[in-house]
Tab-separated table of C-alpha atoms in Angstrom:
chain	number	residue	atom	x	y	z
A	1	MET	CA	-16.520	-0.961	20.607
A	2	THR	CA	-18.353	0.796	23.149
A	3	GLY	CA	-21.696	1.715	24.155
A	4	ARG	CA	-21.796	4.869	22.261
A	5	SER	CA	-20.880	2.282	18.504
A	6	LEU	CA	-23.011	2.470	15.791
A	7	ARG	CA	-22.071	-0.973	14.668
A	8	VAL	CA	-23.012	-1.898	18.844
A	9	ARG	CA	-25.962	-0.665	18.147
A	10	LEU	CA	-26.944	-2.749	14.785
A	11	TRP	CA	-25.492	-5.456	16.161
A	12	ILE	CA	-28.114	-5.159	19.234
A	13	ALA	CA	-30.715	-3.957	18.056
A	14	ALA	CA	-30.276	-6.718	15.049
A	15	ALA	CA	-29.529	-9.740	17.736
A	16	ALA	CA	-33.107	-8.539	19.622
A	17	SER	CA	-34.993	-8.739	16.092
A	18	ILE	CA	-33.365	-11.541	15.532
A	19	ALA	CA	-33.887	-13.723	18.777
A	20	VAL	CA	-37.973	-12.518	18.241
A	21	THR	CA	-38.038	-12.993	15.806
A	22	ILE	CA	-37.166	-16.945	15.557
A	23	ALA	CA	-39.068	-17.269	18.388
A	24	LEU	CA	-42.476	-15.845	17.123
A	25	ALA	CA	-41.765	-18.458	13.815
A	26	GLY	CA	-41.495	-21.339	16.414
A	27	ILE	CA	-44.369	-20.282	18.020
A	28	GLY	CA	-46.031	-19.552	15.310
A	29	LEU	CA	-44.184	-22.725	13.608
A	30	VAL	CA	-44.975	-25.377	15.960
A	31	ALA	CA	-49.101	-23.907	16.759
A	32	LEU	CA	-49.568	-24.681	13.241
A	33	PHE	CA	-48.344	-27.270	13.035
A	34	GLU	CA	-50.539	-28.471	16.050
A	35	ARG	CA	-53.368	-27.581	14.265
A	36	HIS	CA	-52.643	-29.762	11.314
A	37	VAL	CA	-52.138	-32.415	13.410
A	38	GLU	CA	-55.722	-31.405	14.898
A	39	ARG	CA	-57.334	-31.048	11.346
A	40	ARG	CA	-55.827	-34.626	11.060
A	41	ILE	CA	-56.992	-36.611	12.513
A	42	GLY	CA	-60.481	-34.693	13.546
A	43	ALA	CA	-61.224	-36.084	9.794
A	44	GLU	CA	-59.990	-39.530	10.978
A	45	LEU	CA	-63.130	-39.385	13.974
A	46	ARG	CA	-65.505	-38.047	10.856
A	47	VAL	CA	-64.128	-41.108	9.673
A	48	GLN	CA	-65.655	-43.298	12.776
A	49	LEU	CA	-68.359	-41.150	13.598
A	50	ASN	CA	-69.695	-42.377	9.898
A	51	GLN	CA	-68.658	-45.638	10.089
A	52	LEU	CA	-70.541	-45.433	13.898
A	53	ALA	CA	-73.336	-44.110	12.684
A	54	ALA	CA	-73.823	-46.628	9.876
A	55	ALA	CA	-73.390	-49.819	13.103
A	56	VAL	CA	-75.755	-48.474	15.093
A	57	THR	CA	-79.553	-50.019	15.398
A	58	SER	CA	-82.834	-49.913	17.631
A	59	GLU	CA	-83.901	-52.856	18.331
A	60	ALA	CA	-87.578	-54.298	18.442
A	61	ASP	CA	-87.883	-53.033	22.075
A	62	GLY	CA	-86.168	-49.806	21.800
A	63	THR	CA	-83.379	-50.786	22.415
A	64	LEU	CA	-80.259	-50.471	21.021
A	65	ALA	CA	-77.605	-52.322	19.786
A	66	LEU	CA	-74.311	-51.949	16.826
A	67	ALA	CA	-73.932	-54.468	13.765
A	68	ARG	CA	-69.983	-54.685	13.621
A	69	GLU	CA	-67.448	-53.209	16.282
A	70	PRO	CA	-65.590	-50.612	14.577
A	71	ALA	CA	-62.465	-52.515	13.232
A	72	ASP	CA	-59.270	-50.252	15.467
A	73	PRO	CA	-58.459	-52.755	17.813
A	74	ARG	CA	-57.711	-49.609	20.241
A	75	PHE	CA	-61.602	-49.699	21.438
A	76	ALA	CA	-61.324	-52.502	22.512
A	77	GLN	CA	-58.866	-51.603	25.286
A	78	PRO	CA	-59.392	-49.861	28.271
A	79	LEU	CA	-58.924	-46.776	28.764
A	80	SER	CA	-55.975	-46.761	25.533
A	81	GLY	CA	-57.436	-43.508	24.741
A	82	LEU	CA	-59.410	-43.928	21.096
A	83	TYR	CA	-63.081	-44.024	22.564
A	84	TRP	CA	-66.910	-43.936	21.534
A	85	GLN	CA	-70.084	-43.982	22.650
A	86	ILE	CA	-73.524	-42.801	22.649
A	87	ASP	CA	-75.936	-40.592	24.301
A	88	GLY	CA	-80.183	-40.759	23.492
A	89	TRP	CA	-82.294	-37.841	25.294
A	90	ARG	CA	-85.576	-39.852	26.560
A	91	ASP	CA	-88.760	-36.922	27.837
A	92	GLY	CA	-86.262	-34.113	27.831
A	93	THR	CA	-83.273	-36.001	29.780
A	94	ILE	CA	-80.229	-37.004	28.328
A	95	GLN	CA	-78.248	-40.456	28.658
A	96	ARG	CA	-75.562	-40.941	28.263
A	97	GLY	CA	-73.094	-43.134	27.374
A	98	LEU	CA	-76.159	-45.906	26.068
A	99	LEU	CA	-73.549	-47.259	24.051
A	100	ARG	CA	-70.236	-46.552	24.675
A	101	SER	CA	-66.711	-48.884	24.025
A	102	ARG	CA	-64.554	-50.996	26.695
A	103	SER	CA	-61.438	-48.459	26.322
A	104	LEU	CA	-63.694	-46.278	28.352
A	105	TRP	CA	-64.385	-48.860	30.976
A	106	ASP	CA	-67.211	-47.978	33.598
A	107	ALA	CA	-66.357	-44.380	32.555
A	108	VAL	CA	-68.163	-41.906	29.697
A	109	ILE	CA	-67.274	-38.789	27.994
A	110	GLU	CA	-69.091	-35.455	29.985
A	111	LEU	CA	-70.828	-33.659	26.849
A	112	SER	CA	-72.854	-30.461	27.132
A	113	ASP	CA	-76.019	-30.594	24.922
A	114	ASP	CA	-74.880	-27.724	22.380
A	115	GLY	CA	-77.534	-27.953	19.963
A	116	LEU	CA	-76.531	-29.764	17.002
A	117	ALA	CA	-78.076	-29.951	13.981
A	118	THR	CA	-78.655	-32.919	12.128
A	119	ASP	CA	-75.782	-34.836	11.155
A	120	ALA	CA	-73.594	-31.566	11.778
A	121	VAL	CA	-70.692	-32.988	12.845
A	122	HIS	CA	-68.256	-30.456	15.486
A	123	THR	CA	-65.171	-30.483	17.238
A	124	HIS	CA	-63.343	-29.986	19.965
A	125	ARG	CA	-62.363	-30.820	23.448
A	126	ALA	CA	-63.315	-32.327	26.579
A	127	PRO	CA	-62.197	-34.133	29.623
A	128	GLY	CA	-61.656	-37.813	29.652
A	129	PRO	CA	-61.465	-40.557	31.559
A	130	ALA	CA	-58.280	-40.825	33.507
A	131	ASP	CA	-57.923	-36.973	33.842
A	132	GLN	CA	-57.686	-37.367	30.276
A	133	ARG	CA	-57.569	-34.536	27.765
A	134	LEU	CA	-59.482	-35.520	24.586
A	135	LEU	CA	-59.978	-34.480	21.061
A	136	VAL	CA	-63.589	-35.026	20.341
A	137	SER	CA	-66.278	-35.390	17.209
A	138	GLU	CA	-70.307	-35.422	18.178
A	139	ARG	CA	-72.474	-35.595	15.334
A	140	LEU	CA	-76.405	-35.849	16.475
A	141	VAL	CA	-77.977	-39.014	14.086
A	142	ARG	CA	-81.874	-40.057	14.261
A	143	LEU	CA	-82.937	-43.496	14.181
A	144	GLY	CA	-86.347	-43.960	13.058
A	145	GLN	CA	-87.844	-47.504	14.788
A	146	GLY	CA	-92.526	-48.723	14.201
A	147	GLY	CA	-92.487	-44.716	13.846
A	148	VAL	CA	-91.367	-43.326	16.167
A	149	THR	CA	-87.860	-41.140	15.437
A	150	ARG	CA	-85.162	-41.534	18.228
A	151	ALA	CA	-82.509	-38.441	18.405
A	152	LEU	CA	-79.413	-40.904	19.413
A	153	ARG	CA	-75.144	-38.788	19.192
A	154	LEU	CA	-72.542	-39.904	18.572
A	155	VAL	CA	-68.937	-38.489	19.658
A	156	VAL	CA	-65.209	-40.298	18.829
A	157	GLY	CA	-62.702	-39.261	21.736
A	158	LEU	CA	-58.758	-39.453	20.994
A	159	ASP	CA	-56.557	-38.505	23.558
A	160	ARG	CA	-54.782	-35.393	23.091
A	161	THR	CA	-52.263	-36.675	24.453
A	162	GLU	CA	-51.113	-38.450	20.841
A	163	ILE	CA	-51.133	-34.987	19.082
A	164	THR	CA	-48.900	-33.468	22.537
A	165	ALA	CA	-46.193	-35.463	21.567
A	166	ALA	CA	-46.157	-34.986	18.145
A	167	ARG	CA	-46.325	-31.411	18.691
A	168	ASN	CA	-43.612	-31.947	20.501
A	169	ALA	CA	-41.503	-33.930	18.120
A	170	PHE	CA	-41.481	-31.448	15.893
A	171	ALA	CA	-39.998	-28.546	18.157
A	172	ALA	CA	-37.412	-30.767	18.657
A	173	ASP	CA	-36.726	-31.548	15.094
A	174	MET	CA	-37.350	-28.335	13.750
A	175	THR	CA	-34.927	-26.270	16.342
A	176	PRO	CA	-31.699	-26.780	14.466
A	177	TYR	CA	-32.880	-25.418	11.696
A	178	LEU	CA	-34.085	-22.942	13.465
A	179	ALA	CA	-30.033	-22.449	14.703
A	180	LEU	CA	-28.839	-22.314	11.057
A	181	ILE	CA	-31.517	-19.230	10.082
A	182	ALA	CA	-31.071	-17.778	13.212
A	183	ALA	CA	-27.048	-18.023	12.011
A	184	LEU	CA	-27.551	-17.116	8.405
A	185	LEU	CA	-29.354	-14.651	9.451
A	186	ALA	CA	-26.087	-12.732	11.625
A	187	LEU	CA	-24.226	-14.360	8.715
A	188	ALA	CA	-26.455	-12.004	6.328
A	189	THR	CA	-26.837	-8.732	9.331
A	190	PHE	CA	-22.797	-9.007	9.024
A	191	VAL	CA	-22.510	-7.806	5.547
A	192	GLN	CA	-25.267	-5.754	5.592
A	193	ILE	CA	-23.905	-4.257	8.562
A	194	GLN	CA	-20.201	-3.806	7.257
A	195	THR	CA	-21.793	-3.042	3.712
A	196	GLY	CA	-23.997	-0.247	5.347
A	197	LEU	CA	-21.535	0.937	7.205
A	198	ALA	CA	-18.447	1.039	4.558
A	199	PRO	CA	-18.992	4.448	3.383
A	200	LEU	CA	-18.474	5.522	6.639
A	201	GLU	CA	-15.230	4.057	6.537
A	202	ALA	CA	-14.339	5.496	3.423
A	203	VAL	CA	-15.282	8.513	5.306
A	204	ARG	CA	-12.853	8.789	7.173
A	205	ARG	CA	-10.146	6.978	5.241
A	206	GLY	CA	-10.321	10.183	3.186
A	207	VAL	CA	-10.481	12.873	5.439
A	208	GLU	CA	-7.077	10.068	7.083
A	209	ALA	CA	-5.484	11.781	3.317
A	210	ILE	CA	-6.419	14.652	3.893
A	211	ARG	CA	-5.406	14.991	7.096
A	212	SER	CA	-2.167	13.335	5.260
A	213	GLY	CA	-1.556	15.818	2.296
A	214	ARG	CA	-2.121	12.963	0.097
A	215	THR	CA	-5.132	15.466	-0.758
A	216	ARG	CA	-7.318	18.157	-1.007
A	217	ARG	CA	-11.186	16.362	-1.087
A	218	LEU	CA	-13.222	14.333	-0.504
A	219	ALA	CA	-14.533	12.614	-3.579
A	220	ASP	CA	-18.209	13.201	-5.013
A	221	THR	CA	-18.748	9.549	-5.174
A	222	TYR	CA	-20.584	7.824	-2.016
A	223	PRO	CA	-23.532	6.321	-1.454
A	224	ASP	CA	-26.333	9.262	-2.063
A	225	GLU	CA	-27.382	9.029	1.899
A	226	VAL	CA	-23.825	9.689	3.102
A	227	MET	CA	-23.161	12.636	0.337
A	228	PRO	CA	-25.203	15.697	2.927
A	229	LEU	CA	-22.010	14.474	4.953
A	230	VAL	CA	-18.531	14.539	2.348
A	231	GLY	CA	-20.667	18.421	0.698
A	232	GLU	CA	-20.614	19.787	4.046
A	233	VAL	CA	-16.888	18.359	4.837
A	234	ASN	CA	-15.525	19.420	1.907
A	235	GLY	CA	-17.890	23.344	2.414
A	236	LEU	CA	-15.699	22.827	5.953
A	237	LEU	CA	-12.160	21.823	4.507
A	238	ALA	CA	-12.463	25.586	1.777
A	239	ALA	CA	-13.524	27.333	4.473
A	240	ARG	CA	-10.195	25.850	6.847
A	241	GLU	CA	-8.237	26.512	3.533
A	242	GLN	CA	-9.301	30.376	2.851
A	243	ALA	CA	-8.825	31.223	6.865
A	244	ILE	CA	-5.642	29.376	5.973
A	245	GLU	CA	-5.187	32.257	3.230
A	246	ARG	CA	-5.750	34.672	5.208
A	247	ALA	CA	-3.819	34.525	8.137
A	248	ARG	CA	-1.176	33.495	5.390
A	249	ALA	CA	-2.203	37.186	4.213
A	250	TRP	CA	-1.907	38.311	7.520
A	251	THR	CA	1.077	37.021	8.476
A	252	ALA	CA	2.777	38.624	4.619
A	253	ASP	CA	1.961	41.473	5.883
A	254	LEU	CA	2.887	41.563	9.728
A	255	ALA	CA	6.282	40.805	8.587
A	256	HIS	CA	7.010	44.094	5.985
A	257	GLY	CA	5.105	45.764	7.871
A	258	LEU	CA	8.118	44.127	10.828
A	259	LYS	CA	10.880	44.835	8.411
A	260	THR	CA	11.079	48.380	8.129
A	261	PRO	CA	11.359	49.331	11.856
A	262	LEU	CA	13.907	46.798	12.030
A	263	ALA	CA	15.701	47.789	9.317
A	264	ALA	CA	15.469	51.848	10.506
A	265	LEU	CA	16.857	50.924	13.351
A	266	GLY	CA	19.899	48.963	12.079
A	267	ALA	CA	20.458	52.469	10.043
A	268	ASP	CA	20.355	53.665	13.872
A	269	ALA	CA	22.923	52.001	14.930
A	270	GLN	CA	25.289	51.843	11.801
A	271	ARG	CA	25.206	56.296	13.134
A	272	LEU	CA	25.552	55.708	16.336
A	273	ARG	CA	28.687	53.664	15.508
A	274	GLU	CA	29.772	56.048	13.057
A	275	GLN	CA	29.031	58.866	16.191
A	276	GLY	CA	31.490	57.091	17.978
A	277	GLN	CA	28.669	55.180	20.056
A	278	VAL	CA	29.670	51.812	19.373
A	279	VAL	CA	28.714	50.288	22.602
A	280	LEU	CA	24.566	51.420	22.445
A	281	ALA	CA	25.519	50.172	18.794
A	282	ASP	CA	26.704	46.833	19.471
A	283	ASP	CA	23.800	46.508	22.313
A	284	LEU	CA	20.680	48.102	19.906
A	285	GLU	CA	22.002	46.129	16.333
A	286	GLN	CA	22.077	42.887	19.123
A	287	LEU	CA	18.865	43.283	19.949
A	288	ALA	CA	16.745	44.191	16.181
A	289	GLN	CA	18.969	40.749	14.958
A	290	ALA	CA	17.449	38.994	18.064
A	291	MET	CA	13.966	40.472	16.928
A	292	ARG	CA	14.521	39.897	13.201
A	293	ARG	CA	15.363	36.232	14.138
A	294	ARG	CA	12.075	36.165	16.483
A	295	VAL	CA	9.816	37.414	13.861
A	296	GLU	CA	11.050	35.031	11.064
A	297	ARG	CA	10.870	32.294	13.111
A	298	GLU	CA	7.425	32.726	14.509
A	299	LEU	CA	6.216	33.896	11.212
A	300	ILE	CA	7.632	29.911	10.238
A	301	ARG	CA	5.743	28.297	13.730
A	302	ALA	CA	2.431	30.310	11.461
A	303	ARG	CA	2.951	28.674	8.402
A	304	VAL	CA	3.566	25.243	10.177
A	305	ARG	CA	0.527	24.775	12.261
A	306	SER	CA	-2.101	26.394	9.901
A	307	GLY	CA	-1.443	23.079	8.265
A	308	ALA	CA	-0.813	24.641	4.521
A	309	GLN	CA	0.563	21.542	3.316
A	310	PRO	CA	0.869	21.376	-0.740
A	311	HIS	CA	-0.949	17.483	-1.995
A	312	GLN	CA	1.320	14.557	-2.337
A	313	ALA	CA	4.235	16.983	-0.826
A	314	ARG	CA	7.902	14.767	-0.996
A	315	VAL	CA	11.231	16.061	0.000
A	316	GLU	CA	15.182	13.434	0.051
A	317	VAL	CA	15.513	13.900	3.000
A	318	VAL	CA	19.111	13.255	1.904
A	319	GLU	CA	19.256	16.254	-0.182
A	320	ALA	CA	18.418	18.493	2.320
A	321	LEU	CA	20.504	17.253	4.983
A	322	ALA	CA	24.438	17.710	2.932
A	323	ARG	CA	22.662	21.222	2.119
A	324	LEU	CA	22.334	21.538	5.414
A	325	LEU	CA	25.673	21.128	6.377
A	326	ARG	CA	27.647	22.840	4.572
A	327	THR	CA	25.742	25.357	4.943
A	328	LEU	CA	26.561	24.314	8.684
A	329	GLN	CA	30.812	23.406	7.855
A	330	ARG	CA	31.390	27.528	7.241
A	331	THR	CA	29.380	28.764	9.758
A	332	PRO	CA	32.154	28.748	13.363
A	333	GLU	CA	30.272	26.335	15.541
A	334	GLY	CA	29.621	23.508	12.299
A	335	ALA	CA	32.863	23.965	11.203
A	336	ARG	CA	34.875	22.787	14.599
A	337	VAL	CA	32.701	19.867	14.243
A	338	ASP	CA	33.132	16.244	12.810
A	339	TRP	CA	29.709	15.945	10.859
A	340	GLN	CA	29.554	12.020	10.521
A	341	VAL	CA	26.387	10.873	8.082
A	342	GLU	CA	25.218	7.566	7.759
A	343	ALA	CA	22.546	7.466	5.119
A	344	PRO	CA	20.852	5.745	3.234
A	345	THR	CA	20.979	6.455	-1.488
A	346	GLN	CA	17.076	7.271	-0.945
A	347	ALA	CA	15.282	8.481	1.595
A	348	THR	CA	11.746	10.192	0.080
A	349	ALA	CA	9.282	12.129	3.042
A	350	ALA	CA	6.191	13.179	2.418
A	351	LEU	CA	7.016	17.226	3.597
A	352	VAL	CA	7.482	19.888	2.127
A	353	ALA	CA	10.891	21.102	1.232
A	354	ASP	CA	10.343	24.118	3.395
A	355	ASP	CA	9.151	23.269	6.479
A	356	LEU	CA	12.173	19.416	6.737
A	357	LEU	CA	14.690	22.165	5.864
A	358	GLU	CA	13.626	24.311	8.931
A	359	LEU	CA	13.457	20.733	10.957
A	360	LEU	CA	16.870	20.289	10.838
A	361	GLY	CA	17.995	23.338	10.338
A	362	ASN	CA	17.414	23.625	14.199
A	363	LEU	CA	18.224	20.391	15.343
A	364	LEU	CA	21.368	20.558	13.696
A	365	GLU	CA	22.179	23.587	14.613
A	366	ASN	CA	21.811	23.053	18.494
A	367	ALA	CA	23.848	20.372	18.152
A	368	ALA	CA	26.830	22.371	15.979
A	369	LYS	CA	26.166	24.251	19.490
A	370	TRP	CA	26.746	21.876	22.065
A	371	ALA	CA	28.275	19.556	20.619
A	372	ARG	CA	32.437	19.389	22.118
A	373	ARG	CA	33.740	17.638	18.918
A	374	ARG	CA	31.690	14.696	16.888
A	375	VAL	CA	27.544	15.289	15.727
A	376	HIS	CA	26.314	11.557	14.497
A	377	ILE	CA	23.320	11.375	11.870
A	378	GLU	CA	21.827	8.342	11.170
A	379	VAL	CA	19.222	8.090	8.323
A	380	THR	CA	16.886	5.233	8.146
A	381	ALA	CA	13.952	4.824	6.088
A	382	GLY	CA	11.584	1.713	6.674
A	383	GLU	CA	7.600	2.320	7.339
A	384	ARG	CA	8.377	6.156	7.808
A	385	ILE	CA	12.110	8.017	7.161
A	386	ALA	CA	13.595	7.624	10.858
A	387	ILE	CA	16.490	10.196	12.156
A	388	ARG	CA	18.768	9.826	14.939
A	389	ILE	CA	21.151	13.158	15.323
A	390	SER	CA	23.446	12.813	18.744
A	391	ASP	CA	26.052	14.792	20.082
A	392	ASP	CA	28.781	14.611	22.644
A	393	GLY	CA	27.958	17.221	24.685
A	394	PRO	CA	27.816	17.893	28.520
A	395	GLY	CA	23.785	16.221	27.808
A	396	VAL	CA	20.655	17.289	29.689
A	397	ALA	CA	19.388	15.655	33.348
A	398	ALA	CA	17.357	12.991	33.053
A	399	GLU	CA	14.298	14.864	34.496
A	400	GLN	CA	14.204	18.271	31.982
A	401	LEU	CA	14.063	15.613	29.399
A	402	PRO	CA	10.018	15.784	28.727
A	403	ARG	CA	10.438	19.302	28.811
A	404	LEU	CA	12.463	19.473	26.044
A	405	GLY	CA	10.389	21.272	22.632
A	406	GLU	CA	8.753	24.023	25.209
A	407	ARG	CA	8.023	26.912	23.529
A	408	GLY	CA	11.659	29.604	24.941
A	409	LEU	CA	12.774	27.361	27.056
A	410	ARG	CA	16.592	27.673	27.539
A	411	LEU	CA	18.226	25.099	29.997
A	412	ASP	CA	22.299	27.376	29.735
A	413	GLU	CA	22.025	30.316	29.253
A	414	ARG	CA	25.785	30.616	28.546
A	415	LYS	CA	25.010	29.951	25.184
A	416	ASP	CA	23.537	32.136	22.473
A	417	GLY	CA	19.202	31.396	21.755
A	418	SER	CA	15.963	31.772	21.473
A	419	GLY	CA	14.586	28.504	23.030
A	420	LEU	CA	12.795	28.233	19.484
A	421	GLY	CA	14.427	26.147	17.978
A	422	LEU	CA	13.862	23.534	19.455
A	423	ALA	CA	10.177	24.393	19.808
A	424	ILE	CA	9.260	24.695	15.938
A	425	ALA	CA	11.625	21.798	15.134
A	426	ARG	CA	8.348	19.516	17.325
A	427	ASP	CA	5.214	22.030	15.572
A	428	VAL	CA	6.894	20.669	12.323
A	429	VAL	CA	6.821	17.022	12.977
A	430	ASP	CA	3.200	17.213	15.192
A	431	ALA	CA	1.646	19.585	11.771
A	432	TYR	CA	2.938	16.282	9.844
A	433	GLY	CA	1.388	13.137	12.648
A	434	GLY	CA	5.483	12.812	13.433
A	435	GLU	CA	7.250	11.713	16.459
A	436	LEU	CA	9.768	13.218	17.993
A	437	THR	CA	11.526	12.187	21.462
A	438	PHE	CA	14.903	13.048	23.689
A	439	ARG	CA	16.958	10.954	24.923
A	440	LEU	CA	21.304	10.227	26.184
A	441	ALA	CA	23.110	9.237	24.002
A	442	ALA	CA	25.884	7.377	24.580
A	443	GLU	CA	27.992	9.271	24.097
A	444	GLY	CA	26.733	12.051	27.898
A	445	GLY	CA	25.355	13.981	24.918
A	446	LEU	CA	21.388	14.697	23.747
A	447	ALA	CA	20.242	12.019	21.346
A	448	VAL	CA	16.585	13.033	19.037
A	449	ASP	CA	15.221	10.587	17.451
A	450	VAL	CA	12.904	12.203	14.044
A	451	ALA	CA	9.742	10.060	12.763
A	452	LEU	CA	8.730	11.595	9.190
A	453	PRO	CA	5.456	10.220	7.138
A	454	ARG	CA	7.136	8.426	3.874
A	455	ALA	CA	6.799	9.618	0.907
A	456	ASP	CA	4.641	6.711	-1.716
């Protein structure tokens, strides 16, 4: 897969989305847990405030005292993290730490005068002793004594280190579950991407089936989002078929138009022969035959290159081979050759019969032309139909093998020919997605290996 892959892009987008979502979810859950813990501790601090408010008293001389100390033993342990403190006012000036817990030792909790309403509880953060950060709850109460009302601020605070430790423990416990959720989201993304791209893969298989000739159109069973593409492809195929039909009609008209001039040339050659101009007649007749053969082969090339393959074309290779050999054995070049054939009883190729006959006919004619005594033909039917044709002729130079099949190439001018036979054979093989390779035969001649698609 490359950077242009839609699957890669979807995976990158999904990975980024999952990572951001999991990170935000983790941060949000930790923050919510911390707020929950703070609210829970705030509720406990308010209980401590109520106990402190119930215990505070004023002596006859105006001094403050506690009827009973808060029950939590941490209040008696220096710098334990849990503290209480009572502030008062005199002459408009706040007096901090009129009473305070032993745990504060010689420190006081510094709070600003935030204008609390009577009996209203305010929970917030504040600095504490030994650089601790406290979560404090404060409450303003009014204490009456001898007709004098006195305002007191009761404060209870807890070191936030405990909250932070609980938050970190929660984050550590939550991490494996977030990883599991990320893995499940990745799995769901995989299924979603595979499901979402499946119609495109189905379109690819449909186009491959069209190219191989197994069908002519894409089906109309795709999702609605893909149907516009399917409609355009089918429209393109229809336009291509129309263009092919016009091209075939044009080539047929061309062939029909050339038949009359070629026939006239043959008649002229016959009249010249009757007049005693044999040499000129032979030359003219050879020219007409060469032109006729070239026209016929170019028409074949045009038909094959047009890709006009009938739906589900199939042909029996062994049967076609037998027909060709019967014809070749009646020709002068074919009669002098010992044809050796190794083939199964049946080998069905996905080709039009005429195209297979044209392919094998050119290859067998070339082998018969150059063979000294023997041509060996081997057919095997596996995943593809493999045909090997080798002769014991002079062969070709190794550096010329890649050039075989070029249009008009003739490596030896001593033999008659147009140089089109192997080129047409390559055109047929390429049109059906096969393979055509040339190599030197063990007998010293030329070996041709043909691989053709097998019919279902």
